[in-house]
């Protein structure tokens, strides 16, 4: 029987993320407004259509930039692998990494001092898929389907934890 657990987690924006998204998305609007005012004030009527097109494109770019900061993480556990995906603005999906549970070295809480040496090991590539809340964070140290050694920090629910525990019983530390 196939094991399947899926969960989605919304990333909460920090104050710094909100400020950066606002500044980065307002910058194109300011530039296009300056170009439009410059064309109108200098009475370059032949460039007016070009200025309007530039303004429309920069407003669209500003909207895309602003919405790209709205991120959800999705964890999908199928049989013996976990797929971590990034969902941008609830419309675009990008699969980031797939971790094989058969090649797992450890699964433990991030706060577990006895087993969290994988988090500081430079031989592992780090991935963080957290919601920026006070939820319990876990990590999984394993190899990907491509053979890359990774350490993934994530926030699984109880159903996913139980399924992982049953799959990698001797490498699961609670």
mmCIF file of C-alpha atoms in Angstrom, residues 108-113 116 119 130 136-139 153-154:
data_model
loop_
_atom_site.group_PDB
_atom_site.id
_atom_site.type_symbol
_atom_site.label_atom_id
_atom_site.label_comp_id
_atom_site.label_asym_id
_atom_site.label_seq_id
_atom_site.Cartn_x
_atom_site.Cartn_y
_atom_site.Cartn_z
ATOM 1 C CA UNK A 108 15.143 14.986 14.737
ATOM 2 C CA UNK A 109 13.993 18.230 16.269
ATOM 3 C CA UNK A 110 16.152 21.254 15.562
ATOM 4 C CA UNK A 111 16.504 21.862 19.317
ATOM 5 C CA UNK A 112 17.828 18.315 19.892
ATOM 6 C CA UNK A 113 21.453 19.064 20.864
ATOM 7 C CA UNK A 116 21.584 18.297 15.398
ATOM 8 C CA UNK A 119 22.756 21.478 10.853
ATOM 9 C CA UNK A 130 9.674 27.148 7.690
ATOM 10 C CA UNK A 136 8.081 22.916 16.215
ATOM 11 C CA UNK A 137 10.838 22.609 13.575
ATOM 12 C CA UNK A 138 12.387 19.325 12.541
ATOM 13 C CA UNK A 139 15.289 18.513 10.261
ATOM 14 C CA UNK A 153 14.578 22.151 8.133
ATOM 15 C CA UNK A 154 10.783 21.933 7.967
#
